[in-house]
Coordinates of N, CA and C in Angstrom, one line a residue:
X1 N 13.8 7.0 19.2 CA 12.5 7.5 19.5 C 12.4 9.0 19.2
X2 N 11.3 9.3 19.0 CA 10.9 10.8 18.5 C 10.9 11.3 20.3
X3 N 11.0 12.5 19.5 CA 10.7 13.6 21.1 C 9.8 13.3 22.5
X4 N 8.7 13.1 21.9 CA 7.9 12.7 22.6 C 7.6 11.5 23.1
X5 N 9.0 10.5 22.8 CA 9.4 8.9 23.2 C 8.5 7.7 22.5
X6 N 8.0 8.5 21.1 CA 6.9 7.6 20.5 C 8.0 7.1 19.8
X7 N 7.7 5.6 19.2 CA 8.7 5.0 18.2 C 8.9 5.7 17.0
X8 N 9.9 6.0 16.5 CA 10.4 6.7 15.2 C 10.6 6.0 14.2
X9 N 9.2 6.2 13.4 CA 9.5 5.0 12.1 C 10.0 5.6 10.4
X10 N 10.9 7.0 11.5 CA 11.2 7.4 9.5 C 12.7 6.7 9.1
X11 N 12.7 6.8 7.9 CA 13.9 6.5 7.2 C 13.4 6.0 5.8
X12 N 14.2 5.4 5.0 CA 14.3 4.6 3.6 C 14.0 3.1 3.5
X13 N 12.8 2.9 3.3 CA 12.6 1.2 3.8 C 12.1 0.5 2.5
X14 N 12.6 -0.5 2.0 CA 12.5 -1.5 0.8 C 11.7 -2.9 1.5
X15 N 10.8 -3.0 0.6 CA 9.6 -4.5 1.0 C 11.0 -5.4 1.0
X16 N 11.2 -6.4 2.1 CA 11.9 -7.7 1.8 C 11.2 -8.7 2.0
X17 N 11.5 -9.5 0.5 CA 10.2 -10.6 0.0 C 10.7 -11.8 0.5
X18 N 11.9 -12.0 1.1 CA 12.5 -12.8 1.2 C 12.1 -13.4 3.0
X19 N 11.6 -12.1 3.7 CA 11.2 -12.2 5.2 C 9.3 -11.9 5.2
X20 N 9.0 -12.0 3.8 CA 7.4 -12.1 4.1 C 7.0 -12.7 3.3
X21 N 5.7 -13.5 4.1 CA 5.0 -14.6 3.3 C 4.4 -14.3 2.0
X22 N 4.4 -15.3 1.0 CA 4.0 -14.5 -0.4 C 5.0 -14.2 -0.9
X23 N 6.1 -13.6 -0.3 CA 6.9 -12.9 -1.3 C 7.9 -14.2 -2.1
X24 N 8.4 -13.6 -3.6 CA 9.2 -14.5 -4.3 C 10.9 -14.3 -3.8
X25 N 11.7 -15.9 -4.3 CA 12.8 -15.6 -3.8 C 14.1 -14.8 -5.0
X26 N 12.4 -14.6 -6.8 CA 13.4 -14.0 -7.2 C 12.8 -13.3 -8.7
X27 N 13.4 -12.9 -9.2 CA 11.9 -12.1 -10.0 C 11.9 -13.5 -11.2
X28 N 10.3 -12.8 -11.8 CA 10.0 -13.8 -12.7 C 11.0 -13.6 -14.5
X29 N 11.2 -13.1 -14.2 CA 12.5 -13.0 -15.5 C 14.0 -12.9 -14.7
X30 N 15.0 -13.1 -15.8 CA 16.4 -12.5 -15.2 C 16.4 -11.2 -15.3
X31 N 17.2 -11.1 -13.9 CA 17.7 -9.7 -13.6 C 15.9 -8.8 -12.9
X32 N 14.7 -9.1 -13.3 CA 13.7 -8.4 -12.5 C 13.8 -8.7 -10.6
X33 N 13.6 -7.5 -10.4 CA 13.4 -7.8 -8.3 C 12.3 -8.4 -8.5
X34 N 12.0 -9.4 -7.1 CA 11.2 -10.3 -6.6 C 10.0 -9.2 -6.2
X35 N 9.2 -9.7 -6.1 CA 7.8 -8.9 -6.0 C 7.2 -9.9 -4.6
X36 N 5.8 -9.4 -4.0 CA 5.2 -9.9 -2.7 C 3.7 -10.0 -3.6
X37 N 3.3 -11.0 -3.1 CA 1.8 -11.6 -3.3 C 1.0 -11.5 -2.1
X38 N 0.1 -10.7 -1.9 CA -0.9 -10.3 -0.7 C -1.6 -11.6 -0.5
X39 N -1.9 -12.3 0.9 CA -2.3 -13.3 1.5 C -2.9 -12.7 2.4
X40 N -3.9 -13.4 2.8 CA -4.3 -12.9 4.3 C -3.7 -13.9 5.1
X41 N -3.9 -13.4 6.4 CA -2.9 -13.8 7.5 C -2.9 -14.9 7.3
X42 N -4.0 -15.7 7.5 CA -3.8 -17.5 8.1 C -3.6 -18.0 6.9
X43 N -3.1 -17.4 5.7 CA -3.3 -18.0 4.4 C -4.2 -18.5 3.5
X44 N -5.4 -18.5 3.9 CA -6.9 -18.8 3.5 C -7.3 -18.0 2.1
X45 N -8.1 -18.3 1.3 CA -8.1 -17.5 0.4 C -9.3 -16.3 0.7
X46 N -8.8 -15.2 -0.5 CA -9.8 -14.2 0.0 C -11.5 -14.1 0.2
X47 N -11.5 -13.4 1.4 CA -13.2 -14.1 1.6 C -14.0 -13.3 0.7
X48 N -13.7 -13.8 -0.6 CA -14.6 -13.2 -1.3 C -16.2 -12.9 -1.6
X49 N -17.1 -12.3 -1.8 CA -18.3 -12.4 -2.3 C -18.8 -12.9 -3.5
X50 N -19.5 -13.9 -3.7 CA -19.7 -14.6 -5.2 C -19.6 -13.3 -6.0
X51 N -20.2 -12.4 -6.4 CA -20.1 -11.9 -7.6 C -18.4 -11.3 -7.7
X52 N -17.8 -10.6 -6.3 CA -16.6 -10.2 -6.5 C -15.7 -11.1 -7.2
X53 N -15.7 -12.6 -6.1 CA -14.9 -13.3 -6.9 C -15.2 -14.0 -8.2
X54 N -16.6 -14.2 -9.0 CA -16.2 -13.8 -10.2 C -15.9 -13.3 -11.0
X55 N -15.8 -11.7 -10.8 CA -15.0 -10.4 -11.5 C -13.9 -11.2 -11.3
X56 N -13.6 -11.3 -10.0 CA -11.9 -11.5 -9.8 C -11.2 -12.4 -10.7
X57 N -12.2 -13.8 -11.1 CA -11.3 -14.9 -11.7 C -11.6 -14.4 -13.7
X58 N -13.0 -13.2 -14.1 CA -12.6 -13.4 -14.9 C -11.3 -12.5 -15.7
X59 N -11.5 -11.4 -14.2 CA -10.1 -10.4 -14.5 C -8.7 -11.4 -14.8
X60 N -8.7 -12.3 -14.0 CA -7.6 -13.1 -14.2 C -7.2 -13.8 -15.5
X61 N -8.6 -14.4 -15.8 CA -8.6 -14.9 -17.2 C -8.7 -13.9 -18.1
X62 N -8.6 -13.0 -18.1 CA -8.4 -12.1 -19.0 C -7.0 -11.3 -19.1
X63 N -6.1 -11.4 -18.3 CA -5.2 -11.1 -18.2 C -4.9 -9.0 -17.8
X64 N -5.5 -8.8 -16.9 CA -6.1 -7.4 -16.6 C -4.7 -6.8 -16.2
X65 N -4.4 -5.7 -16.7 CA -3.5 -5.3 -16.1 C -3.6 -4.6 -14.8
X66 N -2.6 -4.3 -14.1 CA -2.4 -3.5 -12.8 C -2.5 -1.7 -13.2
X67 N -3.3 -0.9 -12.8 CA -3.6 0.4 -13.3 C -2.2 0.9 -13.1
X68 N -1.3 0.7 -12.3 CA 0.0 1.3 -12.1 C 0.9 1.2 -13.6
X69 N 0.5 -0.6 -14.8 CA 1.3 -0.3 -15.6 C 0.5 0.7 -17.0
X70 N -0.7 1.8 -16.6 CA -1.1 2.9 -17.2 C -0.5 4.4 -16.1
X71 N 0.3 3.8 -15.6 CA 1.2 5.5 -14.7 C 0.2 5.4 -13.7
X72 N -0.6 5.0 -13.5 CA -2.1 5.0 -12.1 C -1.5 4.6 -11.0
X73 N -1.5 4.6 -9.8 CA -0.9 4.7 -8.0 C -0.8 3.4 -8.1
X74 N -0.1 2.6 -7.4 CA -0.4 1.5 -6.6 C -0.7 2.4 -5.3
X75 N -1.8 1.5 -4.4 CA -2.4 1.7 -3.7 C -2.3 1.0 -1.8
X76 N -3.1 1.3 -1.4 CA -3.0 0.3 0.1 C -3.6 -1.1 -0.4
X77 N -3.6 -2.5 -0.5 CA -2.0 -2.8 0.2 C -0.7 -3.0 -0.7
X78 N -1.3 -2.6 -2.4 CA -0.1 -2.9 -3.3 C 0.6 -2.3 -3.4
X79 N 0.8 -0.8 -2.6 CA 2.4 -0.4 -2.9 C 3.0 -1.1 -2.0
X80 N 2.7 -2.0 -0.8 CA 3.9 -2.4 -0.1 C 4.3 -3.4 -1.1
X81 N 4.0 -4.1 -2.3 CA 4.4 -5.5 -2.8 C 5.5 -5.6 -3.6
X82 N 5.1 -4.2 -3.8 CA 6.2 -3.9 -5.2 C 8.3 -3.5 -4.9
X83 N 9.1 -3.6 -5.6 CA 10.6 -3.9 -5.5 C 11.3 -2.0 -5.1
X84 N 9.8 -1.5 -4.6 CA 10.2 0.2 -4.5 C 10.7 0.3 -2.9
X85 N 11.2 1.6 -3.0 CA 11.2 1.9 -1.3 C 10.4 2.9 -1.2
X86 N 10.0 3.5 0.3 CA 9.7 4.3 0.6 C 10.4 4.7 1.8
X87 N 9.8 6.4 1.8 CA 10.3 6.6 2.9 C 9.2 7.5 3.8
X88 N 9.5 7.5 5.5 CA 8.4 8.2 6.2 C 9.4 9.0 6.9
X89 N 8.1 9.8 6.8 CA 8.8 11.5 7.6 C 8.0 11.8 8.5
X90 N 8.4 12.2 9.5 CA 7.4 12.5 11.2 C 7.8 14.0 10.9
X91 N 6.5 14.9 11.2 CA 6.6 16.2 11.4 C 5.1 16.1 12.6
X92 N 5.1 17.1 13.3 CA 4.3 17.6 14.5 C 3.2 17.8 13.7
X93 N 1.9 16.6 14.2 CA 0.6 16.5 13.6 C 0.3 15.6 12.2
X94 N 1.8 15.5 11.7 CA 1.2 14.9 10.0 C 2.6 14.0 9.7
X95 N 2.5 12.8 9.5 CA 3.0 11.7 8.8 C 2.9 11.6 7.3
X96 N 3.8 11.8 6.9 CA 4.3 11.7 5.5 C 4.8 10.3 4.8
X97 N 4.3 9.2 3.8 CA 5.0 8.5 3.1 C 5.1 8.6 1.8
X98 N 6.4 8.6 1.0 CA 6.7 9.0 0.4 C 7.2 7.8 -0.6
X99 N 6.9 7.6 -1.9 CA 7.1 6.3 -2.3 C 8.1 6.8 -3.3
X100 N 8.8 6.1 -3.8 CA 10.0 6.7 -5.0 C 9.2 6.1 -6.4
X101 N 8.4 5.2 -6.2 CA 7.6 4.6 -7.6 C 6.6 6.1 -8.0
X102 N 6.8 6.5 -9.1 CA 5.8 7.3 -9.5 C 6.3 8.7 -8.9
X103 N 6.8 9.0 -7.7 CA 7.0 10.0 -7.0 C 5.2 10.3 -6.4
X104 N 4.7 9.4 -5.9 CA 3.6 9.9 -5.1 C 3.6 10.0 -3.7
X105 N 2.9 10.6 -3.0 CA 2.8 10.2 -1.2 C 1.3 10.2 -0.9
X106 N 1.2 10.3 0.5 CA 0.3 9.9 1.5 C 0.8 10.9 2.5
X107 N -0.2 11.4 2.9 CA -0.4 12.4 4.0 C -1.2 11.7 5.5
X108 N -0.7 11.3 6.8 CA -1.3 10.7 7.3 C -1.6 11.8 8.9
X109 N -2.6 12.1 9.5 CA -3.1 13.5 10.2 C -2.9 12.8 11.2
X110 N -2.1 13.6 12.1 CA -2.1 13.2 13.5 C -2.3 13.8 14.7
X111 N -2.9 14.9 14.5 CA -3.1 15.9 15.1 C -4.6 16.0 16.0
X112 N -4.9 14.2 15.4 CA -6.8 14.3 16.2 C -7.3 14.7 15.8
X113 N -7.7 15.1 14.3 CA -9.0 15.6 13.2 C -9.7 14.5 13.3
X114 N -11.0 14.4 13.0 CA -11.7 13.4 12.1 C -11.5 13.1 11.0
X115 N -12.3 12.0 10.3 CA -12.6 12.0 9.1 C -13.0 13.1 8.6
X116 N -13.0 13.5 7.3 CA -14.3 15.1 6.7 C -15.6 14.6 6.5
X117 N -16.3 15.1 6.8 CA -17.5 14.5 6.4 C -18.0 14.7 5.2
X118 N -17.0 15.1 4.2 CA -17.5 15.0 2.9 C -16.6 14.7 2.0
X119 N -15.4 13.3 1.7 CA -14.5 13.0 1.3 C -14.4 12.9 0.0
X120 N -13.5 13.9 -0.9 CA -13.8 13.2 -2.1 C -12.2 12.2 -2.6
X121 N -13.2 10.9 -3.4 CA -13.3 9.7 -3.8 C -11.4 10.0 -3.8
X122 N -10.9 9.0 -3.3 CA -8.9 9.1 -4.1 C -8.5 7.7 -4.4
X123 N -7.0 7.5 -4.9 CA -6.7 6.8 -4.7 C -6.2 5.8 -3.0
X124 N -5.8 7.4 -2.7 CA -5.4 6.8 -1.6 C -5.8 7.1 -0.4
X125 N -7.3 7.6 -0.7 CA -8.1 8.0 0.7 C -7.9 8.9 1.5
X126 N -8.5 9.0 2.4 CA -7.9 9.6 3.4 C -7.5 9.7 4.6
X127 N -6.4 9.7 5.0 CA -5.6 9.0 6.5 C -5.3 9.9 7.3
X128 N -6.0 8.9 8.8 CA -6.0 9.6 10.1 C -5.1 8.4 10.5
X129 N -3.5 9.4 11.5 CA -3.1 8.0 12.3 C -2.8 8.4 13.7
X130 N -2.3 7.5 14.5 CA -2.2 7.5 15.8 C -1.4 6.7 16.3
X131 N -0.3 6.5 17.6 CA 0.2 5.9 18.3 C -0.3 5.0 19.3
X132 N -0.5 3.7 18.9 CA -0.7 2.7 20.3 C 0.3 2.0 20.8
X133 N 0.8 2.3 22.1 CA 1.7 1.3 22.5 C 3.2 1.8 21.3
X134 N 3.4 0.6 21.1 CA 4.8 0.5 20.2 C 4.3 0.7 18.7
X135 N 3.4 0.8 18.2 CA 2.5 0.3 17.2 C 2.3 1.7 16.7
X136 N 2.4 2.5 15.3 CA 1.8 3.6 14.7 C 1.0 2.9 13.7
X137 N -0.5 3.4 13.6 CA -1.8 3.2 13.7 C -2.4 3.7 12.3
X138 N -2.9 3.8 11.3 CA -3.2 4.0 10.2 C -4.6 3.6 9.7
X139 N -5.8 5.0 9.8 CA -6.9 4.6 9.4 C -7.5 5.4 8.2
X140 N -7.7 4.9 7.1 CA -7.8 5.0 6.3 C -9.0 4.8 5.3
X141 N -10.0 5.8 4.6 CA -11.0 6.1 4.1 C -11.1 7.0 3.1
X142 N -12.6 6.7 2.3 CA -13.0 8.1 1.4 C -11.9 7.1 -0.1
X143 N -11.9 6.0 -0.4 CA -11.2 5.5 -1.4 C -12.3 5.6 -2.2
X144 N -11.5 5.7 -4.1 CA -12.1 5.9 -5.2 C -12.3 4.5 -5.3
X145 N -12.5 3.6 -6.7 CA -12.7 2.4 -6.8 C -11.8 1.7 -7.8
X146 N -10.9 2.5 -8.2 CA -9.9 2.3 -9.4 C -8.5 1.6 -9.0
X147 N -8.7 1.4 -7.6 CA -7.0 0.6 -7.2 C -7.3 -0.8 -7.1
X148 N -6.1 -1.6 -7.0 CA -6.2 -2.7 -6.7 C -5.5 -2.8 -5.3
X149 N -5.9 -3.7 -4.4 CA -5.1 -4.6 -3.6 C -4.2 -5.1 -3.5
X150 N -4.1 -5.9 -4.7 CA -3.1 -6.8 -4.8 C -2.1 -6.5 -5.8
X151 N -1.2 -7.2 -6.4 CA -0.5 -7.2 -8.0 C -1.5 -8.2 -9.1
X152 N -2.6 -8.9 -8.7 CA -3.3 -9.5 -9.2 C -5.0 -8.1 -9.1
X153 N -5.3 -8.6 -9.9 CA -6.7 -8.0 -10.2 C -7.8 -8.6 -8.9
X154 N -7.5 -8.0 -7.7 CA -8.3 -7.8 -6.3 C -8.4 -6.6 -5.9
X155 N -10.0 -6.5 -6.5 CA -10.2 -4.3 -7.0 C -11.3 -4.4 -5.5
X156 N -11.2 -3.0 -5.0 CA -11.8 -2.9 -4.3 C -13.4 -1.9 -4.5
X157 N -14.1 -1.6 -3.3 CA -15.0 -0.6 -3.8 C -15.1 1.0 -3.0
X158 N -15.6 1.9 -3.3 CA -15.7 3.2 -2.4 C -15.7 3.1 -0.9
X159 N -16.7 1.9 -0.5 CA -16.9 1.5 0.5 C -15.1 1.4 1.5
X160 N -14.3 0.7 0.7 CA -13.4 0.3 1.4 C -12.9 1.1 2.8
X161 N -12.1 0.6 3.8 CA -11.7 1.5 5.0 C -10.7 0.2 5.3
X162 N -9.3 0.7 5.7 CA -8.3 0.1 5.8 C -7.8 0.4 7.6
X163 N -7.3 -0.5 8.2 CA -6.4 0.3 9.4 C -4.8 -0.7 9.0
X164 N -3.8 0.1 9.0 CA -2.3 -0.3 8.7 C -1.9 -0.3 10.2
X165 N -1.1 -1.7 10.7 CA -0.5 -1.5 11.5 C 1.2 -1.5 11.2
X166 N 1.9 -0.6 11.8 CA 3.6 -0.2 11.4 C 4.2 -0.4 13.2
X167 N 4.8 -1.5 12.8 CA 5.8 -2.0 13.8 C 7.6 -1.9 13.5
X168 N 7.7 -1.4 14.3 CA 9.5 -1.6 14.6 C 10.0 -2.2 15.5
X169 N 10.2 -3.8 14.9 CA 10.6 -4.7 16.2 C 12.4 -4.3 16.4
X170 N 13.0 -3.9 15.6 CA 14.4 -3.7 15.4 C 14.7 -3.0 14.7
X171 N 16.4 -2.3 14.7 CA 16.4 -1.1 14.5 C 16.4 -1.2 12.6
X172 N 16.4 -2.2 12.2 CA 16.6 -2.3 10.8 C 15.1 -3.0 10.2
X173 N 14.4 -3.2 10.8 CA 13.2 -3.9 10.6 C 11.8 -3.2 10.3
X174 N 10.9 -3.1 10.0 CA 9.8 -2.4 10.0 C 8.6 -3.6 9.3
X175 N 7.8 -3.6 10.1 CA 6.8 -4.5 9.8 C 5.2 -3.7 9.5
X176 N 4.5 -4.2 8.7 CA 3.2 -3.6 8.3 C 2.5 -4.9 8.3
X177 N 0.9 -4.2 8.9 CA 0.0 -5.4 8.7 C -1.2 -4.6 8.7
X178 N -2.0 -5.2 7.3 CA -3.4 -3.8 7.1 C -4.6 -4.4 7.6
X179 N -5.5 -4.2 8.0 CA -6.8 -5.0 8.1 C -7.9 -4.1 7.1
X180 N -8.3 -5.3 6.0 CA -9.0 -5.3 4.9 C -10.9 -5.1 5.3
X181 N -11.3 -3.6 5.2 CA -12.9 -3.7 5.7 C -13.7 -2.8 4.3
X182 N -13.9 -3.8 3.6 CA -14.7 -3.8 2.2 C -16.5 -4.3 2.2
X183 N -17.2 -4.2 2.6 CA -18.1 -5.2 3.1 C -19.0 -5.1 1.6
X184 N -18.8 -4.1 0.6 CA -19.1 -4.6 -1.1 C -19.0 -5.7 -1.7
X185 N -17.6 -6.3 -1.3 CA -16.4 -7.1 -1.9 C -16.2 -8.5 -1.3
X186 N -16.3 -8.2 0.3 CA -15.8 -9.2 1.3 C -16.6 -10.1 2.0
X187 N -17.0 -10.9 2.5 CA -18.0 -11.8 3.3 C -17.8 -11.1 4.6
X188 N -16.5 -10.8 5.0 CA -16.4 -10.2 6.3 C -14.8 -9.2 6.8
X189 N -14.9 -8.9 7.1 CA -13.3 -8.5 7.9 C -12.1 -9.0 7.7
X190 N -10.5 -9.3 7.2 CA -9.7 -9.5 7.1 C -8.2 -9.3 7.2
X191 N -7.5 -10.0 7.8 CA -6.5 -9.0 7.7 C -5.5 -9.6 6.6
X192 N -4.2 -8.6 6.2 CA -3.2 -9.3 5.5 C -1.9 -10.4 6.4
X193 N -1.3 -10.8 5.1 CA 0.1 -11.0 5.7 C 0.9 -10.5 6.7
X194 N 1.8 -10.3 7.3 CA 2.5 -8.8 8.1 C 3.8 -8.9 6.7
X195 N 3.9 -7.8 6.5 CA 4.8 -7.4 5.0 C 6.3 -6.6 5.9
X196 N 7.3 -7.1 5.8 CA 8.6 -6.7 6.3 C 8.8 -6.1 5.4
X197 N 9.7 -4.9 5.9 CA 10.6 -4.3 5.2 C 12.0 -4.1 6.0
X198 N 13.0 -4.2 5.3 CA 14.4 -3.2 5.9 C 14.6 -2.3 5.8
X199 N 15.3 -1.7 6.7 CA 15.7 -0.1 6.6 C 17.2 -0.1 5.4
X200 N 17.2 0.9 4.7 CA 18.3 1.2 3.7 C 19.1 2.3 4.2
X201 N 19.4 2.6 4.8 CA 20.7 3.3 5.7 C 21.1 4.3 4.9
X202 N 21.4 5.7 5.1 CA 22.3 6.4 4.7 C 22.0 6.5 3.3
X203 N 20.6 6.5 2.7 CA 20.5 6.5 1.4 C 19.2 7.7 1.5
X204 N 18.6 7.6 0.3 CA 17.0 8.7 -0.3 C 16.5 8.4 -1.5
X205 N 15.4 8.6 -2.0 CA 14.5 8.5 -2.6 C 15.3 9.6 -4.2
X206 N 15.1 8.8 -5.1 CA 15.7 9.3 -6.3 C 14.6 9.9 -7.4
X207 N 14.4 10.4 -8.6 CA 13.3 10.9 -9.3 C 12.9 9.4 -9.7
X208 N 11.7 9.3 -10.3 CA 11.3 8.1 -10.4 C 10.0 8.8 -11.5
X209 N 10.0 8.6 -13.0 CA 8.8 9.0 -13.9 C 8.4 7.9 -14.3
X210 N 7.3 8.4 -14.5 CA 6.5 6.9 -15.4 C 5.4 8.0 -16.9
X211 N 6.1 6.8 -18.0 CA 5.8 7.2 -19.1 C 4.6 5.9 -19.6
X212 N 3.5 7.0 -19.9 CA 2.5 6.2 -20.4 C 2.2 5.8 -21.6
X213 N 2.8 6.0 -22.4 CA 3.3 5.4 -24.1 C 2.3 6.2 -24.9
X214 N 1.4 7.7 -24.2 CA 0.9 8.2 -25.3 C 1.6 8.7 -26.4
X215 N 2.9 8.8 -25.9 CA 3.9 9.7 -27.1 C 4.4 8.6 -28.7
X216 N 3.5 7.2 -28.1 CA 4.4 6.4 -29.2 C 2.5 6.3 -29.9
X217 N 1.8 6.7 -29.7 CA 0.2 6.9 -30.1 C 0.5 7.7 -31.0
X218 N -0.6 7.7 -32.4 CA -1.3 8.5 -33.4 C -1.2 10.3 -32.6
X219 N -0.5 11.0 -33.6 CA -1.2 12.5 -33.1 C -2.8 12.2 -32.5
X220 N -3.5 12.0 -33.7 CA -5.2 11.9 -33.7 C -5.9 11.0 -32.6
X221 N -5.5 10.2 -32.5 CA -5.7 9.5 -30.9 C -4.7 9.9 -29.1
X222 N -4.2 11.0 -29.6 CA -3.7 11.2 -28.1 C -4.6 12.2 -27.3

């Protein structure tokens, strides 16, 4: 426990696909890691809005890619899906996570600010969190429109507002579960899967670049 006897959720934690629903038991090629498929809880499909989920199926039939394979964020809830780790850092007032994909983070305020009341548009919004109970609390706003949700083409809108719930049932364990509030996109309120991860012991986060293939591009087109 941290100082102040709140649960201490930092360290080096890897999604295991193998302890959450959705997840594969192994990647779709040899030798690729398994990857996690976002579900909502009761497994139902997403409560889409007719026009959304026509984008959605023709994104699919089109074969759309994930903005992450143009060097773009994975986002809330798709960086938990992916074969990366991350790590969290507790300092007095501000929650840090730190992904080794891309080398991005998340800044999460804990100090009891508000929202700003004038947010501008991100990938990853803006996050206020807080301790309930055993439970560190994750609310989240002020999103651009350019992430997806999922590893599949489930794009969200400005509108969006997330709350992450981060459990540590054991000392190697860490559980996440987001609740999805899009009301552009959604029919109504939903939550995810709960997405496990393990703790990676005695390890850290390594450089991690991502190359956007302009350098294999025309001088005249880059």
């Amino acid at each position: 426990r941290l100082a102040d006897k709140r649960i201490d959720f930092s360290g080096v934690w890897l999604p295991d696909p193998k302890a959450t629903p959705g997840g594969f038991p192994e990647g779709q090629t040899l030798g690729e890691p398994p990857v996690i498929r976002l579900q909502t809880e009761d497994g139902t499909p997403f409560p889409l809005l007719p026009a959304a989920e026509a984008e959605y199926k023709a994104r699919l039939g089109r074969g759309d890619q994930n903005p992450s394979s143009r060097c773009m964020p994975h986002t809330i809830v798709d960086a938990y899906l992916v074969p990366e780790p991350i790590k969290i850092v507790h300092t007095t007032g501000l929650t840090m996570l730190l992904q080794e994909e891309y080398l991005h983070f998340r800044q999460i305020f804990t100090d009891g600010r508000p929202f700003p009341a004038d947010m501008q548009p991100a990938w990853y919004g803006y996050s206020v969190g807080r301790w309930e109970g055993n439970e560190f609390v994750i609310e989240t706003a002020g999103f651009n429109s350019q992430g997806w949700l999922d590893l599949t083409p489930l794009t969200h809108s400005e509108s969006l507002r997330t709350i992450e719930r981060f459990r540590r049932p054991n000392v190697g364990t860490l559980q996440v579960q987001a609740t999805i509030n899009d009301p552009s996109k959604f029919s109504r309120v939903w939550r995810t899967q709960t997405i496990t991860f393990r703790l990676v012991p005695d390890a850290d986060l390594v450089e991690y670049l991502c190359d956007n293939n302009t350098r294999l591009l025309p001088a005249s087109a880059q």
